[in-house]
Coordinates of C-alpha atoms in Angstrom, one line a residue:
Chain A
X298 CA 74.1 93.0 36.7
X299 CA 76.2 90.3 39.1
X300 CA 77.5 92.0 41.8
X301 CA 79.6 90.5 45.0
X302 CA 79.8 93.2 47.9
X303 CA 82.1 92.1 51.0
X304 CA 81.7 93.5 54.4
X305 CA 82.7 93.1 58.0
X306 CA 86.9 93.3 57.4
X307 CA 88.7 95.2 60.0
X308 CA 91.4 95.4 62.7
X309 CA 91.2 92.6 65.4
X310 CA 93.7 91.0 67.7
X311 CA 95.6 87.8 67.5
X312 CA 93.4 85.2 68.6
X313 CA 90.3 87.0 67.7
X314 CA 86.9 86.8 65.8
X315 CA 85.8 88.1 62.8
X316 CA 82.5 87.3 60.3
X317 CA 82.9 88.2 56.8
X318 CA 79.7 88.9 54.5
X319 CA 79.3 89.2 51.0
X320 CA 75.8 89.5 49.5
X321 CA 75.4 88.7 46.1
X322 CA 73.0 90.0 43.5
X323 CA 72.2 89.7 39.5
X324 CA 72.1 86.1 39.7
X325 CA 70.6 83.2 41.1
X326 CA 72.9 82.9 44.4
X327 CA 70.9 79.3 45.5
X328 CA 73.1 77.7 42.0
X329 CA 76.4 77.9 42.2
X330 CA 78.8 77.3 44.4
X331 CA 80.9 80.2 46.2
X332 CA 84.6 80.5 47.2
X333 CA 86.9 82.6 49.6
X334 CA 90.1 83.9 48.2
X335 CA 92.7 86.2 49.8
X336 CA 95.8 88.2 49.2
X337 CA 97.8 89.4 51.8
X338 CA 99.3 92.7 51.6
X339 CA 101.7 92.7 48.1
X340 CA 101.4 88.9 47.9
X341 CA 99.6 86.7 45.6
X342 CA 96.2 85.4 45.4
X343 CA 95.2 82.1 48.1
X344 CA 92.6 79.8 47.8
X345 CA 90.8 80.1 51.3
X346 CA 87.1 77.9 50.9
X347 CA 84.6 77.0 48.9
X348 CA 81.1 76.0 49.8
X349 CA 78.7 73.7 47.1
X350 CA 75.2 75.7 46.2
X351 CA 73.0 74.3 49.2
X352 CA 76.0 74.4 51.6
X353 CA 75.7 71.0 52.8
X354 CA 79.8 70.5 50.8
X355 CA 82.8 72.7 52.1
X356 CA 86.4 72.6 52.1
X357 CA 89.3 74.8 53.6
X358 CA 93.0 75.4 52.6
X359 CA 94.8 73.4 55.3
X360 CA 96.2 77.1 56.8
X361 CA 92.6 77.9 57.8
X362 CA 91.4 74.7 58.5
X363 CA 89.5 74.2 62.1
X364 CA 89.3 77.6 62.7
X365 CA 87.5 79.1 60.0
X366 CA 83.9 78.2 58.9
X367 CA 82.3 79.5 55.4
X368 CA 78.7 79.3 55.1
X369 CA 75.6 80.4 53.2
X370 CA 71.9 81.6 53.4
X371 CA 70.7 81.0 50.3
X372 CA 67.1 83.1 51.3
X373 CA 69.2 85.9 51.8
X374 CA 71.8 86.0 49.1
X375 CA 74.8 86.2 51.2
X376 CA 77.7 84.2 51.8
X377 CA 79.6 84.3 55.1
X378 CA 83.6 83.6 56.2
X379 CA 83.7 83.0 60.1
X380 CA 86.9 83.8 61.0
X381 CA 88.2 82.3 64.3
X382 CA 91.4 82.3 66.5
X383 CA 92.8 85.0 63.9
X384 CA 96.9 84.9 63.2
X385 CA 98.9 87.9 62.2
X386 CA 99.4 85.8 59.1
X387 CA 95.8 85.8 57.7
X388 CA 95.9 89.7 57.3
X389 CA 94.8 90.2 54.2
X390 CA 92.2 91.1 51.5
X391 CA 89.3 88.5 51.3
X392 CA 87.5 88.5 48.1
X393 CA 84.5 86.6 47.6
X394 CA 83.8 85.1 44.2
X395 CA 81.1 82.9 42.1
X396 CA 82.3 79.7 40.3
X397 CA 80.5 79.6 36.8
X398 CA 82.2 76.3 36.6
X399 CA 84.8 74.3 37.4
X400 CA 88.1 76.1 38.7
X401 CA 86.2 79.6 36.8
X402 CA 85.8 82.6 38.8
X403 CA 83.7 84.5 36.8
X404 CA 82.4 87.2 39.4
X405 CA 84.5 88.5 42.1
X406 CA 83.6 91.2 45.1
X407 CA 85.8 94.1 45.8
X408 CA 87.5 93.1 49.3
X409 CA 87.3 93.3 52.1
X410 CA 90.4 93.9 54.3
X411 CA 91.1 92.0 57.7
X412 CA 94.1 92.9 59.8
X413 CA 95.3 90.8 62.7
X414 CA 97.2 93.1 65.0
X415 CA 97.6 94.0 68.2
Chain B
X298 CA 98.3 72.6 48.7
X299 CA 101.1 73.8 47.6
X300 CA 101.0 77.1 44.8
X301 CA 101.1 76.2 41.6
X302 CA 104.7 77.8 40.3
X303 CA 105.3 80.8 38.2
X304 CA 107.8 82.8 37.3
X305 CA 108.4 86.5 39.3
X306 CA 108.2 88.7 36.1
X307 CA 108.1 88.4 32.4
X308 CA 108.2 91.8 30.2
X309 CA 107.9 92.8 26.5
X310 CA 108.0 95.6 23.9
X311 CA 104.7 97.0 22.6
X312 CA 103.4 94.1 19.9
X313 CA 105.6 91.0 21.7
X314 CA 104.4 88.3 22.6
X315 CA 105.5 86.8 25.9
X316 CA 104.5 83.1 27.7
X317 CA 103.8 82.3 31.7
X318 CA 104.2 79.4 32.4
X319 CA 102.6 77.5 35.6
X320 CA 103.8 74.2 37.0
X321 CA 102.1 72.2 39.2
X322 CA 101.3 68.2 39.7
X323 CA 99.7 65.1 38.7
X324 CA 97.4 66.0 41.3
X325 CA 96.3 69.4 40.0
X326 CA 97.2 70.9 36.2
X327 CA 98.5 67.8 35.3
X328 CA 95.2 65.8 36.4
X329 CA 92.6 68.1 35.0
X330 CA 91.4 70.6 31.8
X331 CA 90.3 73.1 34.4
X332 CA 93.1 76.0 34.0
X333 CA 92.1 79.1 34.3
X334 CA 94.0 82.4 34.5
X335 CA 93.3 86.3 36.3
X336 CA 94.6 89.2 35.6
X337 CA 94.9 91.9 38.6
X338 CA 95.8 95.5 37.8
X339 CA 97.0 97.0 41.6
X340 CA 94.0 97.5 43.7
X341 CA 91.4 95.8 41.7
X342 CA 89.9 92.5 42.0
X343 CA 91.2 89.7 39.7
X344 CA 89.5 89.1 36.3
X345 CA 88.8 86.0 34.4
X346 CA 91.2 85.5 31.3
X347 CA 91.0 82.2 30.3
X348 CA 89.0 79.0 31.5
X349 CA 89.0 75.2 30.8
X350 CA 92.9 75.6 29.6
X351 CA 92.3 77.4 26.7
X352 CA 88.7 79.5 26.3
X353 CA 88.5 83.3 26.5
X354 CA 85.2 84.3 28.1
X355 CA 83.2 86.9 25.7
X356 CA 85.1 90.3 26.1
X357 CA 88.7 89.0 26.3
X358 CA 90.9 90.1 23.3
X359 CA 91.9 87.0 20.9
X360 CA 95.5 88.0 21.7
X361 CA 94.9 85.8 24.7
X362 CA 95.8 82.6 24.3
X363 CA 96.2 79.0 27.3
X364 CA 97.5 75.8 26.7
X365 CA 98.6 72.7 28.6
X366 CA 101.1 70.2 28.4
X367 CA 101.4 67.4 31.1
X368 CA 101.7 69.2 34.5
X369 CA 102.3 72.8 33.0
X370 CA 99.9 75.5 31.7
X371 CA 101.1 78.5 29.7
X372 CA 99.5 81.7 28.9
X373 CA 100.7 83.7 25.8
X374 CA 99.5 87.2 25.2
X375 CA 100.1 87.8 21.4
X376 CA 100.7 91.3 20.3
X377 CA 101.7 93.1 24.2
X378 CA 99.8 96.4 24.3
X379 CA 100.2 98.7 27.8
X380 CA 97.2 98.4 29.1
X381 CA 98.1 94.5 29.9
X382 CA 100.8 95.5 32.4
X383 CA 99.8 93.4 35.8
X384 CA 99.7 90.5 37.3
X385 CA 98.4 87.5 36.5
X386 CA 97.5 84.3 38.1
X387 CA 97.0 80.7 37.3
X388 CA 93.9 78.8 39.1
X389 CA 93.8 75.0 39.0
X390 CA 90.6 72.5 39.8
X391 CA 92.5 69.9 42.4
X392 CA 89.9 67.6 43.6
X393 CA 87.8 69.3 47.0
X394 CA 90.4 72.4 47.0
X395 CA 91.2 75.1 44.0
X396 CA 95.2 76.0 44.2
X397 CA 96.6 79.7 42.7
X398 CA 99.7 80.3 40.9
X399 CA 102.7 82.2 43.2
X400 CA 101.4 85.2 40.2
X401 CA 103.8 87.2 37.5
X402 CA 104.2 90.6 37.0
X403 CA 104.0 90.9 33.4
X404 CA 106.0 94.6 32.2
X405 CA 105.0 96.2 28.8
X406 CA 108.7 97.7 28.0

């Protein structure tokens, strides 16, 4: 059975750091590639990052871009979001989630909340 | 990166059909066959409706139906039952990035 489990959301203060982990199982993590969506509180889904299967190819939404990093280890399943230099605006739920192919989320975690507050 | 645009809310009587539509640009629906739409019941993650424009993944009703026509992608759910009240989102391929729909809340009168 696939299954995406996020971890490391919480409550952190404007201009902090956060690490977000989701650690996949059911599947062969190493071939496909992986994506970071969120949706802040009663708002609609955003496109955050995506990372090709050997994590040498990433991209970022243009609101996160600079000060968040995604990455991979592909020997331990898990997919990571480092958050930096964290904005009241980018509370919100993170989901991570596998992209069978092009533009098809397929799989997707449960969430993890971040809230940026002081 | 702009969000692809949808409308706020489209509703129906039990065995309707209703139609979202989502509008985006050359550079995104318009360029690509790689549409796909989620549906999100509150506090659950989204799930996979349709994909490449048009096909249902194994497990979605046949009452679920996408299309495309230049820069806009519809999604028609034939025959409206309850359990399809929620939200659903629009997903479009756009080169290095992947762009959402702004989401419609879809109401089963």
């Amino acid at each position: 059975e696939v299954q995406l489990v996020e971890s490391g959301g919480g409550l952190v203060q404007p201009g902090g750091s956060l690490r977000l982990s989701c650690a996949a199982s059911g599947f062969t993590f190493s071939s496909y590639w992986m994506h970071w969506v969120r949706q802040a509180p009663g708002k609609g889904l955003v496109w955050v990052s995506r990372i090709n299967s050997d994590g040498s190819s990433t991209s970022y939404a243009d609101s996160v871009k600079g000060r968040f990093t995604i990455s991979r280890d592909n020997a331990k399943n898990t997919l990571y979001l480092q958050m930096n230099s964290l904005r009241a605006e980018d509370t919100a739920v993170y989901y991570c989630a596998r992209e069978m192919d092009t533009a098809m989320f397929d799989y997707w975690g449960q969430g993890t909340l971040v809230t940026v507050s002081s | 990166q702009s969000a692809l645009t949808q409308p706020r809310s489209v509703s129906g009587s039990p065995g309707q059909s209703v139609t979202i539509s989502c509008t985006g640009t050359s550079s995104d629906v318009g360029g690509y066959n790689y549409v796909s739409w989620y549906q999100q019941h509150p506090g659950k993650a989204p799930k996979l409706m349709i994909y490449d424009v048009s096909k249902r993944p194994s497990g979605v009703p046949d009452r679920f139906s996408g299309s495309k026509s230049g820069n806009t992608a519809s999604l028609t759910i034939s025959g409206l039952q309850a359990e399809d009240e929620a939200d659903y989102y629009c997903c479009s391929y756009a080169g290095s990035y992947r762009v959402f729909g702004t989401g419609t809340k879809v109401t089963v009168l």
